[in-house]
Coordinates of C-alpha atoms in Angstrom, one line a residue:
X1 CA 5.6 -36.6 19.1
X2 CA 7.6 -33.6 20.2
X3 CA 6.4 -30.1 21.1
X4 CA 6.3 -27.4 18.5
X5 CA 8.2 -24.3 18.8
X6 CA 6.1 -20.9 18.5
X7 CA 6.7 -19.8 15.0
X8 CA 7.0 -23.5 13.6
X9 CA 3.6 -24.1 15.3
X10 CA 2.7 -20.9 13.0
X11 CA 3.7 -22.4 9.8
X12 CA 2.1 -25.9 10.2
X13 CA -1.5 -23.8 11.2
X14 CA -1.2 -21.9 8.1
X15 CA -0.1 -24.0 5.3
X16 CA -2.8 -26.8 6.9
X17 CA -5.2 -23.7 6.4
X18 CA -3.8 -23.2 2.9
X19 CA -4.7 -26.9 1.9
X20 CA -8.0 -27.0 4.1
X21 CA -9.0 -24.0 1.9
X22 CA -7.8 -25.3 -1.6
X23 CA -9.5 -28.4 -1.0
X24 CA -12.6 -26.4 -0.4
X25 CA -12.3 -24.4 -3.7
X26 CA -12.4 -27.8 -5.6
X27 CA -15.7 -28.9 -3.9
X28 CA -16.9 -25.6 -4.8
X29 CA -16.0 -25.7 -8.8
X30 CA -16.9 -29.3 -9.1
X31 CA -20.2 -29.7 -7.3
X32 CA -21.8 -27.4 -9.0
X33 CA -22.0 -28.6 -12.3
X34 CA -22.8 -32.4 -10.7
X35 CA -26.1 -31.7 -8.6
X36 CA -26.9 -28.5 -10.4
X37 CA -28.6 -24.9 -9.1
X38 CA -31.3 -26.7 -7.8
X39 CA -30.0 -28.9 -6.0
X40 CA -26.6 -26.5 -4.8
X41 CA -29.7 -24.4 -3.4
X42 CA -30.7 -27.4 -1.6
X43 CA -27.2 -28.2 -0.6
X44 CA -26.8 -24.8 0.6
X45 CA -29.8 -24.6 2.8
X46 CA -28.4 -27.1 5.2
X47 CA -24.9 -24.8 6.0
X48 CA -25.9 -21.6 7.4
X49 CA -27.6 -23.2 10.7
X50 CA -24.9 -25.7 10.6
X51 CA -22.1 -22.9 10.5
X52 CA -24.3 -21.2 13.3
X53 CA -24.6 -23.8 15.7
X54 CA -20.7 -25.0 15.0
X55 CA -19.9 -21.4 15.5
X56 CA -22.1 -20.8 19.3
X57 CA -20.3 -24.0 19.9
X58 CA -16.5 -24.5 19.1
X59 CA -15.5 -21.0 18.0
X60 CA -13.9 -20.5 22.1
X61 CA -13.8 -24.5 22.8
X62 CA -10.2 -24.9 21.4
X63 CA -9.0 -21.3 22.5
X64 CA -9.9 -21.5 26.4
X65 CA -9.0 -25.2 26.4
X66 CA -5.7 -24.5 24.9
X67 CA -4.7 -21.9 27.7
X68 CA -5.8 -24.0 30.2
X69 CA -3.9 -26.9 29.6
X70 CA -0.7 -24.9 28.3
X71 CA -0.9 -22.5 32.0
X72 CA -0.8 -25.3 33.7
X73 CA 2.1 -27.0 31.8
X74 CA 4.0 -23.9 32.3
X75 CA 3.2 -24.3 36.2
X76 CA 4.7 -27.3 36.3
X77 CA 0.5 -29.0 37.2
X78 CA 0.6 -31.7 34.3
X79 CA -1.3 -34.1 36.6
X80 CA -4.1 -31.8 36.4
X81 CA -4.4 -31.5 32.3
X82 CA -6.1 -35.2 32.0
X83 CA -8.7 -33.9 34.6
X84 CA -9.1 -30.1 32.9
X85 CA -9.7 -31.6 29.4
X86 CA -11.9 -35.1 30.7
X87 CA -14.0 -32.1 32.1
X88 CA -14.1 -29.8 29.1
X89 CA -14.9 -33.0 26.7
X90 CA -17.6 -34.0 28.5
X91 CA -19.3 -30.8 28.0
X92 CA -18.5 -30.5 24.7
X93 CA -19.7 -34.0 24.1
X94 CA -23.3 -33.0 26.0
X95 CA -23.3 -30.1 24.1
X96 CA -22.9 -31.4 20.8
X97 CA -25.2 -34.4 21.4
X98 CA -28.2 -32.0 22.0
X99 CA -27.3 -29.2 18.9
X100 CA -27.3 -32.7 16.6
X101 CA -30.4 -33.7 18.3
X102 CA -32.0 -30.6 18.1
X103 CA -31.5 -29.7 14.8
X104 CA -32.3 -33.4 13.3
X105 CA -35.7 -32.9 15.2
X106 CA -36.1 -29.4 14.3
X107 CA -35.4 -30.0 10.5
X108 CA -39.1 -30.3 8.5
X109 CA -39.7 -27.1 10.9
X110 CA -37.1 -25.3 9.5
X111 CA -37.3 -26.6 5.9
X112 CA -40.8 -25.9 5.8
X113 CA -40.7 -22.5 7.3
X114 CA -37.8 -20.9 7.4
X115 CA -36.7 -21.9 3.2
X116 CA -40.4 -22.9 2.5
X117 CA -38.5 -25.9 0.8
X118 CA -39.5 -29.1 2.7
X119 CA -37.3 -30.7 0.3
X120 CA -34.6 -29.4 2.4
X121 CA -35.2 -31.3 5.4
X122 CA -33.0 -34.5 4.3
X123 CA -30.0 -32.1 3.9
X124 CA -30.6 -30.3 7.1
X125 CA -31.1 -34.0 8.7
X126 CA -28.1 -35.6 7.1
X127 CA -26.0 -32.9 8.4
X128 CA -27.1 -33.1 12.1
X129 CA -24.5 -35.4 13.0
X130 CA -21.3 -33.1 12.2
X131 CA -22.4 -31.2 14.8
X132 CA -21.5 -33.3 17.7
X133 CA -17.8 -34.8 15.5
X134 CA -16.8 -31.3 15.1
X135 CA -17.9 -30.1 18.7
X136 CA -16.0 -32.8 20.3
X137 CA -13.1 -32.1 17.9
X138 CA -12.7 -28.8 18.8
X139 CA -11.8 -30.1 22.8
X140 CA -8.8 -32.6 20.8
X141 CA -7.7 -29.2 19.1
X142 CA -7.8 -27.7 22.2
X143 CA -5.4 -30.4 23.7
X144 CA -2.8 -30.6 21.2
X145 CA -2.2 -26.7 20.8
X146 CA -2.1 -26.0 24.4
X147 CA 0.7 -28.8 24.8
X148 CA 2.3 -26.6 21.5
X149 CA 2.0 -29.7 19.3
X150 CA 0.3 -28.0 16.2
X151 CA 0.9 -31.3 13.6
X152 CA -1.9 -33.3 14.3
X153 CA -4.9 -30.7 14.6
X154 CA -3.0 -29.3 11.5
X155 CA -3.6 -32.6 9.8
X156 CA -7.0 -33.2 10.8
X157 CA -8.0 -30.4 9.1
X158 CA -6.6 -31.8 6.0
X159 CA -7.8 -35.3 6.5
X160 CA -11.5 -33.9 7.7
X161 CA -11.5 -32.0 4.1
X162 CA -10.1 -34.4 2.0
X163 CA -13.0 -37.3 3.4
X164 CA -15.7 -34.4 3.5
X165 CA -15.0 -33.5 -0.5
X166 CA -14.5 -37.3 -1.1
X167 CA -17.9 -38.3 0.4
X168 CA -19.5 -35.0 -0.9
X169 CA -19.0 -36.3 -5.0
X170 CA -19.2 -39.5 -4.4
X171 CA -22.8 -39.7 -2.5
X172 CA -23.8 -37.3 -4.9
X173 CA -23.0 -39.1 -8.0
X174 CA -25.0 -42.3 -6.6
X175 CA -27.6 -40.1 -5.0
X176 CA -28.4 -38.4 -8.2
X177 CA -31.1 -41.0 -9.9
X178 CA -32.9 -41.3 -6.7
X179 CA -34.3 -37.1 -7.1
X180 CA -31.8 -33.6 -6.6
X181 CA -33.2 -33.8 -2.6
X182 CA -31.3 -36.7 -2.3
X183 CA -28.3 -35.9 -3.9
X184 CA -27.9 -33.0 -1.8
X185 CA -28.8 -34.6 1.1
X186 CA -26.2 -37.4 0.4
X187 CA -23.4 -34.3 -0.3
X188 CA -24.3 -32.7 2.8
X189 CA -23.9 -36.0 4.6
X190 CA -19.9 -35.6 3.7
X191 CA -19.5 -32.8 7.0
X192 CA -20.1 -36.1 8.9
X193 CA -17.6 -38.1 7.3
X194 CA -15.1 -36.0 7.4
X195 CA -16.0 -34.2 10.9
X196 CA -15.7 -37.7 12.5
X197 CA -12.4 -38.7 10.1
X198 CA -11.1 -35.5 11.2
X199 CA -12.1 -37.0 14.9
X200 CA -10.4 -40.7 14.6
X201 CA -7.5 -39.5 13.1
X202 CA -6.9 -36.9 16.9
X203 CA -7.9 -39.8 19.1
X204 CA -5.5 -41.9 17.5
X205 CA -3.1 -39.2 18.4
X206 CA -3.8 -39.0 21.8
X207 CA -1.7 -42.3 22.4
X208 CA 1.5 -39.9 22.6
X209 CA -0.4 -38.1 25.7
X210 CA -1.3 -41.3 28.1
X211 CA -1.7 -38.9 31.2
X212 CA -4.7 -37.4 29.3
X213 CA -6.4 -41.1 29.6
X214 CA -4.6 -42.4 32.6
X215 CA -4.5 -39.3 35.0
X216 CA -6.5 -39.9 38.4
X217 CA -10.1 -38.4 38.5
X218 CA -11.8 -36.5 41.4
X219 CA -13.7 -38.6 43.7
X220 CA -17.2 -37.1 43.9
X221 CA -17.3 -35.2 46.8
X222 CA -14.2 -33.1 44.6
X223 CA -16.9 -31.7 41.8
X224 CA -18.1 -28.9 43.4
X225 CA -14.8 -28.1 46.0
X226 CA -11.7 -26.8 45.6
X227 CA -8.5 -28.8 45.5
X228 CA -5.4 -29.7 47.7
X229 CA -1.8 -29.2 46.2
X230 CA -1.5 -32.2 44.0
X231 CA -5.0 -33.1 44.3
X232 CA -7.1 -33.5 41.0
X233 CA -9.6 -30.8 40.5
X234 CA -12.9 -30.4 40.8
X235 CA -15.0 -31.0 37.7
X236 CA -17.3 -27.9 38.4
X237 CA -14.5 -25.6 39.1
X238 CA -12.8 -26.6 35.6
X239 CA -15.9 -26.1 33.6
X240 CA -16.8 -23.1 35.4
X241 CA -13.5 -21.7 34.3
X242 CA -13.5 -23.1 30.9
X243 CA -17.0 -21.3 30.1
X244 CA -15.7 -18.3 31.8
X245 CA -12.8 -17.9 29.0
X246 CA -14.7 -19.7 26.1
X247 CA -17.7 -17.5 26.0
X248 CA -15.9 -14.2 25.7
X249 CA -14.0 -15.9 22.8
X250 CA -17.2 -17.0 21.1
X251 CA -18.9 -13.4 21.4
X252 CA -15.5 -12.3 20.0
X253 CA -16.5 -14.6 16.6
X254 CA -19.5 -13.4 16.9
X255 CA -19.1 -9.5 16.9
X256 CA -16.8 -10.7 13.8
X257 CA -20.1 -11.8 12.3
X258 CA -21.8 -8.4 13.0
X259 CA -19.1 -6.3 11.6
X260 CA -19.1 -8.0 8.2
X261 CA -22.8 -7.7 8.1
X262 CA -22.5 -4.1 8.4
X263 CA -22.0 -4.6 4.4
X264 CA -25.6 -5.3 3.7
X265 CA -27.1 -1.7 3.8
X266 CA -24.4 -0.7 0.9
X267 CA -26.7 -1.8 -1.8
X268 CA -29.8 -0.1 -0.5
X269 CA -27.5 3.1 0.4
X270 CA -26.4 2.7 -3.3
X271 CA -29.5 2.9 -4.4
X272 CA -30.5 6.2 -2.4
X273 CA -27.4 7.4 -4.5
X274 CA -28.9 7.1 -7.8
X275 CA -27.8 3.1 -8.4
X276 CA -30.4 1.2 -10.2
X277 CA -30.9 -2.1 -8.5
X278 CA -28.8 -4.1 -10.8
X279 CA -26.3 -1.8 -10.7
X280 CA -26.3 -1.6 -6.3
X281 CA -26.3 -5.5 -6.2
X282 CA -23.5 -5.7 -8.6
X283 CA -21.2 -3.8 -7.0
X284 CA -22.2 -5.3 -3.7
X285 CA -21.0 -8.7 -5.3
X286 CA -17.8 -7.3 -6.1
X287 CA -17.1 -5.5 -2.6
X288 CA -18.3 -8.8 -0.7
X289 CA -18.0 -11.6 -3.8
X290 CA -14.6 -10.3 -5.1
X291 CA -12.8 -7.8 -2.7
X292 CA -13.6 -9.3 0.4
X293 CA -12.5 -12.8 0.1
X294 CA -8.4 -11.5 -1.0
X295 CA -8.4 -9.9 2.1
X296 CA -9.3 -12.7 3.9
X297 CA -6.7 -14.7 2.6
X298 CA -4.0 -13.5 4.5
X299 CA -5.9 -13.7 7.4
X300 CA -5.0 -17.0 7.5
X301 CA -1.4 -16.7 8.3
X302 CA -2.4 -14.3 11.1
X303 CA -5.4 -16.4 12.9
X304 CA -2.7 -19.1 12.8
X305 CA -0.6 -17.2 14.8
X306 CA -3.6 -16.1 16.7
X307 CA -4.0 -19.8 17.8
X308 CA -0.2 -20.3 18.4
X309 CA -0.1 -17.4 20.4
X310 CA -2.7 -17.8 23.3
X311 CA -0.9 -21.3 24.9
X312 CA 2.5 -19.7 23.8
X313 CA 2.2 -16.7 26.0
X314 CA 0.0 -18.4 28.9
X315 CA 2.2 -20.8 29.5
X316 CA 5.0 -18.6 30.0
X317 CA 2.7 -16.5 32.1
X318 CA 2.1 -19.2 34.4
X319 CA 5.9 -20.1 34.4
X320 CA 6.6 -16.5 35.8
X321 CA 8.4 -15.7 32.6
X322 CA 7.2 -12.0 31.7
X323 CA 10.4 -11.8 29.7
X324 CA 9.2 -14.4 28.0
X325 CA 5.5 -13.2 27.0
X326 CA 7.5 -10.0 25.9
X327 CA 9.7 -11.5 23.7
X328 CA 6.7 -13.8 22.6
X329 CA 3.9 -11.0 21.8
X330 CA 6.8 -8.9 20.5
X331 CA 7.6 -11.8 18.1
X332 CA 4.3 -12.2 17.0
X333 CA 3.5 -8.8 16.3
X334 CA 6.7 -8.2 14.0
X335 CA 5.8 -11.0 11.7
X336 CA 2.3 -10.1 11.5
X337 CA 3.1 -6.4 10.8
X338 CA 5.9 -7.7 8.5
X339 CA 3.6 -10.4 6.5
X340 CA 0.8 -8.6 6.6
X341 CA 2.3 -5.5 5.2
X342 CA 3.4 -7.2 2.0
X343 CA 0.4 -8.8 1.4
X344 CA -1.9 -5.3 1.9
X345 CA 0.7 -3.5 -0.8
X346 CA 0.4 -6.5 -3.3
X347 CA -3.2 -6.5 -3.3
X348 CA -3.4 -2.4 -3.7
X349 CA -0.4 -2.4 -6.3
X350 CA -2.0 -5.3 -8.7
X351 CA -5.4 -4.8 -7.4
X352 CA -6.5 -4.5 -11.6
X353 CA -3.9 -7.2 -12.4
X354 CA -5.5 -9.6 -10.0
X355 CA -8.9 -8.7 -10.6
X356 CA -8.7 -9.2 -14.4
X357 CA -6.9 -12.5 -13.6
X358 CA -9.2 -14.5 -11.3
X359 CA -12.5 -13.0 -11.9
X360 CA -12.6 -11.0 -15.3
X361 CA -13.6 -8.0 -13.9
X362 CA -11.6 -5.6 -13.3
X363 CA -13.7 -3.3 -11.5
X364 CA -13.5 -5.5 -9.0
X365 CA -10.2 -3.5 -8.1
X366 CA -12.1 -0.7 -7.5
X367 CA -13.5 -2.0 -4.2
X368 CA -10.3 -4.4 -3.7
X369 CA -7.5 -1.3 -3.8
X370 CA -8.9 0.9 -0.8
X371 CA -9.9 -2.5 0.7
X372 CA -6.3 -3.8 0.7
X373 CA -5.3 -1.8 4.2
X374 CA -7.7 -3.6 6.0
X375 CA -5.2 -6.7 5.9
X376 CA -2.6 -5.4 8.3
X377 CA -5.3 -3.6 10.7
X378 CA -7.3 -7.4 10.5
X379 CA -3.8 -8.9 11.1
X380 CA -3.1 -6.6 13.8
X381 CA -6.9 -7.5 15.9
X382 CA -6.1 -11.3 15.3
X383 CA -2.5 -11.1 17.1
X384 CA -3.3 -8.6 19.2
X385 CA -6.3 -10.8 20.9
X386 CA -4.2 -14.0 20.6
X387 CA -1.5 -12.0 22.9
X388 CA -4.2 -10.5 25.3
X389 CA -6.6 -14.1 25.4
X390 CA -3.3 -15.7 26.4
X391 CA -2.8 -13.4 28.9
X392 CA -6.2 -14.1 30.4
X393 CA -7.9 -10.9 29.4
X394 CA -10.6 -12.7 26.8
X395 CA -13.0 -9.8 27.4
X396 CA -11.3 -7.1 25.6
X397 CA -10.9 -8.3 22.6
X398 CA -15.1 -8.6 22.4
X399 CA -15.0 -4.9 23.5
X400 CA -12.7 -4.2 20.5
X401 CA -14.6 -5.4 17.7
X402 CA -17.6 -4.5 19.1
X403 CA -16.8 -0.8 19.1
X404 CA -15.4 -1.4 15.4
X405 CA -18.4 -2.8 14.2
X406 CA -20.2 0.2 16.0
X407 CA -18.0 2.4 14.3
X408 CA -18.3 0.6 10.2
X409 CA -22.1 0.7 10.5
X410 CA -21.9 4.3 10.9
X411 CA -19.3 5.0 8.1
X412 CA -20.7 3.0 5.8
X413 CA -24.0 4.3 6.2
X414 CA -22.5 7.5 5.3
X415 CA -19.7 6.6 3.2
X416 CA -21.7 4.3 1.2
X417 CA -24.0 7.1 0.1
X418 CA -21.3 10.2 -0.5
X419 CA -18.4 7.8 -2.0
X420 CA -20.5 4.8 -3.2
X421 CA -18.2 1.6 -3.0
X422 CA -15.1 3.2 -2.3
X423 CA -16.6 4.7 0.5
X424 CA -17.8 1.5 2.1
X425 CA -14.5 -0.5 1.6
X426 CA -13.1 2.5 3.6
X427 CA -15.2 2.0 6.4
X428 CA -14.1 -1.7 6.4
X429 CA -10.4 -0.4 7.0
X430 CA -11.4 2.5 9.7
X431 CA -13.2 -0.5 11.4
X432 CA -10.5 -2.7 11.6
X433 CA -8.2 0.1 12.5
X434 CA -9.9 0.7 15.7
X435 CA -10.2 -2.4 16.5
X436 CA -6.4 -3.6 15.8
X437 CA -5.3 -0.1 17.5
X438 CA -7.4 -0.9 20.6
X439 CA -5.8 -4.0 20.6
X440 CA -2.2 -2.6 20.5
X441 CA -2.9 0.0 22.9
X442 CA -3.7 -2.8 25.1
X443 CA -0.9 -4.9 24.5
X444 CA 1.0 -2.2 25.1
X445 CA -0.8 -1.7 28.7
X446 CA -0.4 -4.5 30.1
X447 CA 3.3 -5.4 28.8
X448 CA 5.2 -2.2 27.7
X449 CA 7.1 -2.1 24.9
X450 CA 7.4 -5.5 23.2
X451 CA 9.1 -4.2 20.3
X452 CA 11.0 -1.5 19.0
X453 CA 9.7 1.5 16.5
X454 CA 12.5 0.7 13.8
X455 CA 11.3 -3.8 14.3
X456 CA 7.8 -2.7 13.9
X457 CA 7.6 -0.2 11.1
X458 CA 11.0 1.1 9.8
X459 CA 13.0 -2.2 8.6
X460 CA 9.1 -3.5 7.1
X461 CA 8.2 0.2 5.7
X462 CA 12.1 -0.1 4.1
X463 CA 11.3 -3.3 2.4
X464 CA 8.1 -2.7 1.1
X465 CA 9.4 0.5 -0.5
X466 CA 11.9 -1.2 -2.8
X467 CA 8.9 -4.1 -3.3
X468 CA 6.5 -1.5 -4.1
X469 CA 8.7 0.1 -6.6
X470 CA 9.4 -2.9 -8.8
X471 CA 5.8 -4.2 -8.9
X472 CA 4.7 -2.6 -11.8
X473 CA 7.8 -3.5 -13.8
X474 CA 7.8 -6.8 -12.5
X475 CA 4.1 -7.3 -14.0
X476 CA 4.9 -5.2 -17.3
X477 CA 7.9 -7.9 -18.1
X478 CA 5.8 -10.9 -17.1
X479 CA 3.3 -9.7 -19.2
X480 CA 5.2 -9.0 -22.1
X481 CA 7.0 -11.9 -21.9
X482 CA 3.9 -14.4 -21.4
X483 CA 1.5 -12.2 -23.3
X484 CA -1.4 -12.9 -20.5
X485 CA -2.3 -11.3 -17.6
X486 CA -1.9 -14.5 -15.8
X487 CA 1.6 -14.9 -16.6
X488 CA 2.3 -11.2 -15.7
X489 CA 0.2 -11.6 -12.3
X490 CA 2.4 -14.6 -11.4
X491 CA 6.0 -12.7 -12.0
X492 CA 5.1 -9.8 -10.3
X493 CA 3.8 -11.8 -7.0
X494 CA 6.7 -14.7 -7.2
X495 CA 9.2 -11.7 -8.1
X496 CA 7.5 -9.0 -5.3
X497 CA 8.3 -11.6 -2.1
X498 CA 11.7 -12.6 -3.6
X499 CA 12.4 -9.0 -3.4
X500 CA 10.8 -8.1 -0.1
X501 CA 12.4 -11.3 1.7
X502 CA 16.2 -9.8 0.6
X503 CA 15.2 -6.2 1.2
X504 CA 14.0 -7.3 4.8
X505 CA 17.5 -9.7 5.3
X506 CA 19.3 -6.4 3.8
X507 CA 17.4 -3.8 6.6
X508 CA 17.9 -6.9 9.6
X509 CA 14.4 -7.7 9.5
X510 CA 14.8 -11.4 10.7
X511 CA 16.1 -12.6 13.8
X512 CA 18.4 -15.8 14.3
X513 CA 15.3 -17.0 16.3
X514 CA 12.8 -16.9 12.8
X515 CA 15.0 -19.7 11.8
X516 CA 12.5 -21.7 13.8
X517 CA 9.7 -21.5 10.9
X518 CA 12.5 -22.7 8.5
X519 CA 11.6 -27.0 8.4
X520 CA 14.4 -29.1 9.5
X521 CA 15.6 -30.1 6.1
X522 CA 16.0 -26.8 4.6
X523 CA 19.2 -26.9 6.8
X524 CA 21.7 -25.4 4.4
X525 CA 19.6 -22.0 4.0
X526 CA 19.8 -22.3 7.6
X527 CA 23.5 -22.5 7.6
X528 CA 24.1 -20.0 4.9
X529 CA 22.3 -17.5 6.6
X530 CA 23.7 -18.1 10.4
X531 CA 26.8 -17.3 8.7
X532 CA 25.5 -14.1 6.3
X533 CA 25.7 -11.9 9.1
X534 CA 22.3 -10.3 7.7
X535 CA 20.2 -12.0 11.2
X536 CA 20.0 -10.4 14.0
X537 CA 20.5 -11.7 17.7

């Protein structure tokens, strides 16, 4: 299995994420209608201690694992990766174990207290196990991206979803006569399924990595002392510096998690305005409920790069290669600002278009149009803290969002009240400026210039004019051609990146080195545009 370059690494991650998330969606449409409200509620009460445990767990497993074992590639230490991630799994594994344990044992508790639906507890219990798959998952991840090779944890998302939604209907459906609780129970069971399909199908993987298996381990006077050169290391030392990298990543997630709950004081703030209730809580679902989740979307593409950056830039760090962490942060940061741009003017553009389209509400857009700049600053904090974890500062990206979050309680609060929903989504944007802005600054601190003015903003700002400009005609003849909102929706977005992908090759916004993402048999659009003249060196 051969090593994945940067941006191709990119691609896999994010069309895997595209997949992982449309398989999701169907789950979601489907299983509703099979076990019901009742028994979604009971299906739902198992998820948000599972999602909390998974994400105190794994959220900095497969980050700080990654950069260890790509630094030591790029120094030349492969012996040492076998020992480094032996180490880390073991953890992991101990880890899991006792979270699975713990919540099996602590389920009737929580069923009967926390929900005050004991019928929750076979849910909660059948879910238990996923714990320890996906834990011990995340340290294969971990493996595979820092050695660069981005296809198999890209598939075993795919295969871990495709099991999960497979076990999820088809428990259900023969679960169903024994009672709702069971049902669900049987539904929830499919995060096991899948977390341990997801599993097999990386250790089967492994075979292309026999030093990982075969490596020498430290005798056990080496766990708690340093190391010789060409000596295995010390079990101790290793996890030591695994947690010391993997918990600033996890309180990174975490600050995440407080700045989107800065959201829940808009409905009572609305209120204080002169909302009824109904009226607060409905536009709360469509800042949270509508807006929110298409500006997530693109996020995807940039916390794939995220991921492809940190082993990316440490191991030419360790290398000695500064040139090449330049030319590496500088890459990632042009086609986040690039990608992320396009996607943030789409969304303000046909903010009503869209709206009407997936959701039949167009006041949806009302939240969604202001909201749309908060894609490139989100982009910009997911790159930007892929480029400074990689360098080994895993701090100050916690710092970042933490400030952020600080500073979207506090406009929202306010905003909320004087500008109502507009006002809040605002907030969102002003947060994630800060934070993405912090993390440039930082970049830019420990690097220098990684890019030029004209790569980062001119030649995108250029394109996005002329794609900006033929939006709205785009969606008029779409519409009048198709007479639906749909069909007009789809022409304007199919016809808006055809236009901003020539508009960029017109202004040089590719390089001959973003032929990388291109796959292998697309090689006659790679040949036709070696010899265009419109790349750049």
């Amino acid at each position: 299995m051969r090593e994945d370059s940067f941006l191709r690494g990119v691609l896999i991650l994010t069309l895997a994420g595209l997949a992982a998330r449309a398989l999701g969606a169907v789950y979601r449409v489907f299983l509703y209608p099979l076990l019901g409200p009742e028994g979604i509620g009971l299906f739902q009460m198992a998820y948000p201690v599972y999602s909390t445990l998974l994400v105190l767990s794994t959220s900095g497993a497969n980050v700080a694992l990654s950069r260890m074992v790509s630094a030591r590639l790029g120094a030349g230490q492969t012996q040492q990766v076998g020992a480094v991630f032996r180490a880390v799994l073991g953890l992991l594994g101990a880890a899991g174990a006792l979270l699975s344990a713990a919540l099996f044992w602590a389920a009737p508790w929580l069923a009967a207290t926390v929900y005050r639906e004991p019928r929750a507890t076979a849910a909660l219990q059948a879910v238990a196990p996923a714990v320890l798959a996906v834990v011990v998952m995340s340290a294969y991840r971990g493996l595979f991206q820092g050695y660069m090779r981005m296809y198999p944890p890209a598939v075993s998302q795919i295969v871990e979803q495709m099991v999960r939604v497979g076990t999820m209907f088809l428990l259900g459906w023969c679960l169903l006569p024994l009672g709702v609780a069971r049902a669900a129970a049987g539904a929830a069971f499919g995060a096991v399924t899948g977390g341990l399909a997801g599993l097999g199908y990386l250790v089967w993987c492994t075979r292309t990595l026999p030093s990982v298996w075969r490596g020498a381990r430290p005798a056990a006077r080496d766990w708690v002392g340093g190391r010789g050169a060409g000596e295995v290391e010390g079990v101790v030392p290793v996890l030591r510096e695994f947690l010391g990298q993997a918990l600033p990543v996890s309180m990174t997630g975490a600050m995440f998690t407080l700045f989107t709950l800065a959201d829940v004081v808009v409905p009572a703030r609305l209120q204080q305005a002169g909302f009824s209730a109904e009226a607060a809580t409905a536009w709360y679902g469509r800042l949270t409920g509508g807006a929110m989740p298409l500006v997530n979307l693109p996020s995807l593409f940039s916390a794939s790069l995220q991921l492809a950056l940190v082993p990316a830039v440490a191991r030419c760090l360790a290398a000695g290669d500064k040139e090449g962490v330049r030319s590496q942060a500088g890459t990632g940061l042009r086609l986040t600002v690039a990608f992320t741009g396009a996607a943030a003017l789409g969304l303000a553009v046909l903010a009503g278009p869209i709206c009407l389209t997936l959701y039949g509400d167009p006041q949806v857009a009302v939240a969604l149009c202001p909201l749309s700049g908060a894609v490139v600053f989100l982009g910009l904090q997911q790159a930007t803290a892929g480029i400074l974890q990689g360098l080994g500062e895993v701090t100050l990206p916690v710092w970042h969002l933490g400030m952020a979050a600080l500073l979207k309680l506090v406009l929202t609060w306010y905003a909320g009240y004087s500008w109502g929903v507009p006002g809040a989504a605002w907030a969102t944007v002003a947060g994630f400026a800060l934070a993405g802005l912090l993390g440039m600054a930082a970049v830019l601190r420990k690097l220098g210039r990684v890019a030029s003015f004209s790569d980062l903003v001119l030649r995108p700002a250029a394109a996005l004019g002329v794609m900006g400009l033929c939006l709205p005609a785009l969606y008029r003849s779409g519409l009048g051609a198709t007479s639906s909102p749909w069909g007009g929706t789809l022409v304007a977005v199919g016809g808006g990146v055809c236009l901003y992908v020539v508009a960029l090759l017109v202004v040089g916004g590719f390089r001959q080195s973003d032929l990388e993402m291109l796959p292998a048999r697309a090689r006659f659009l790679k040949r036709w545009l070696q010899r265009s003249g419109l790349l750049r060196p």
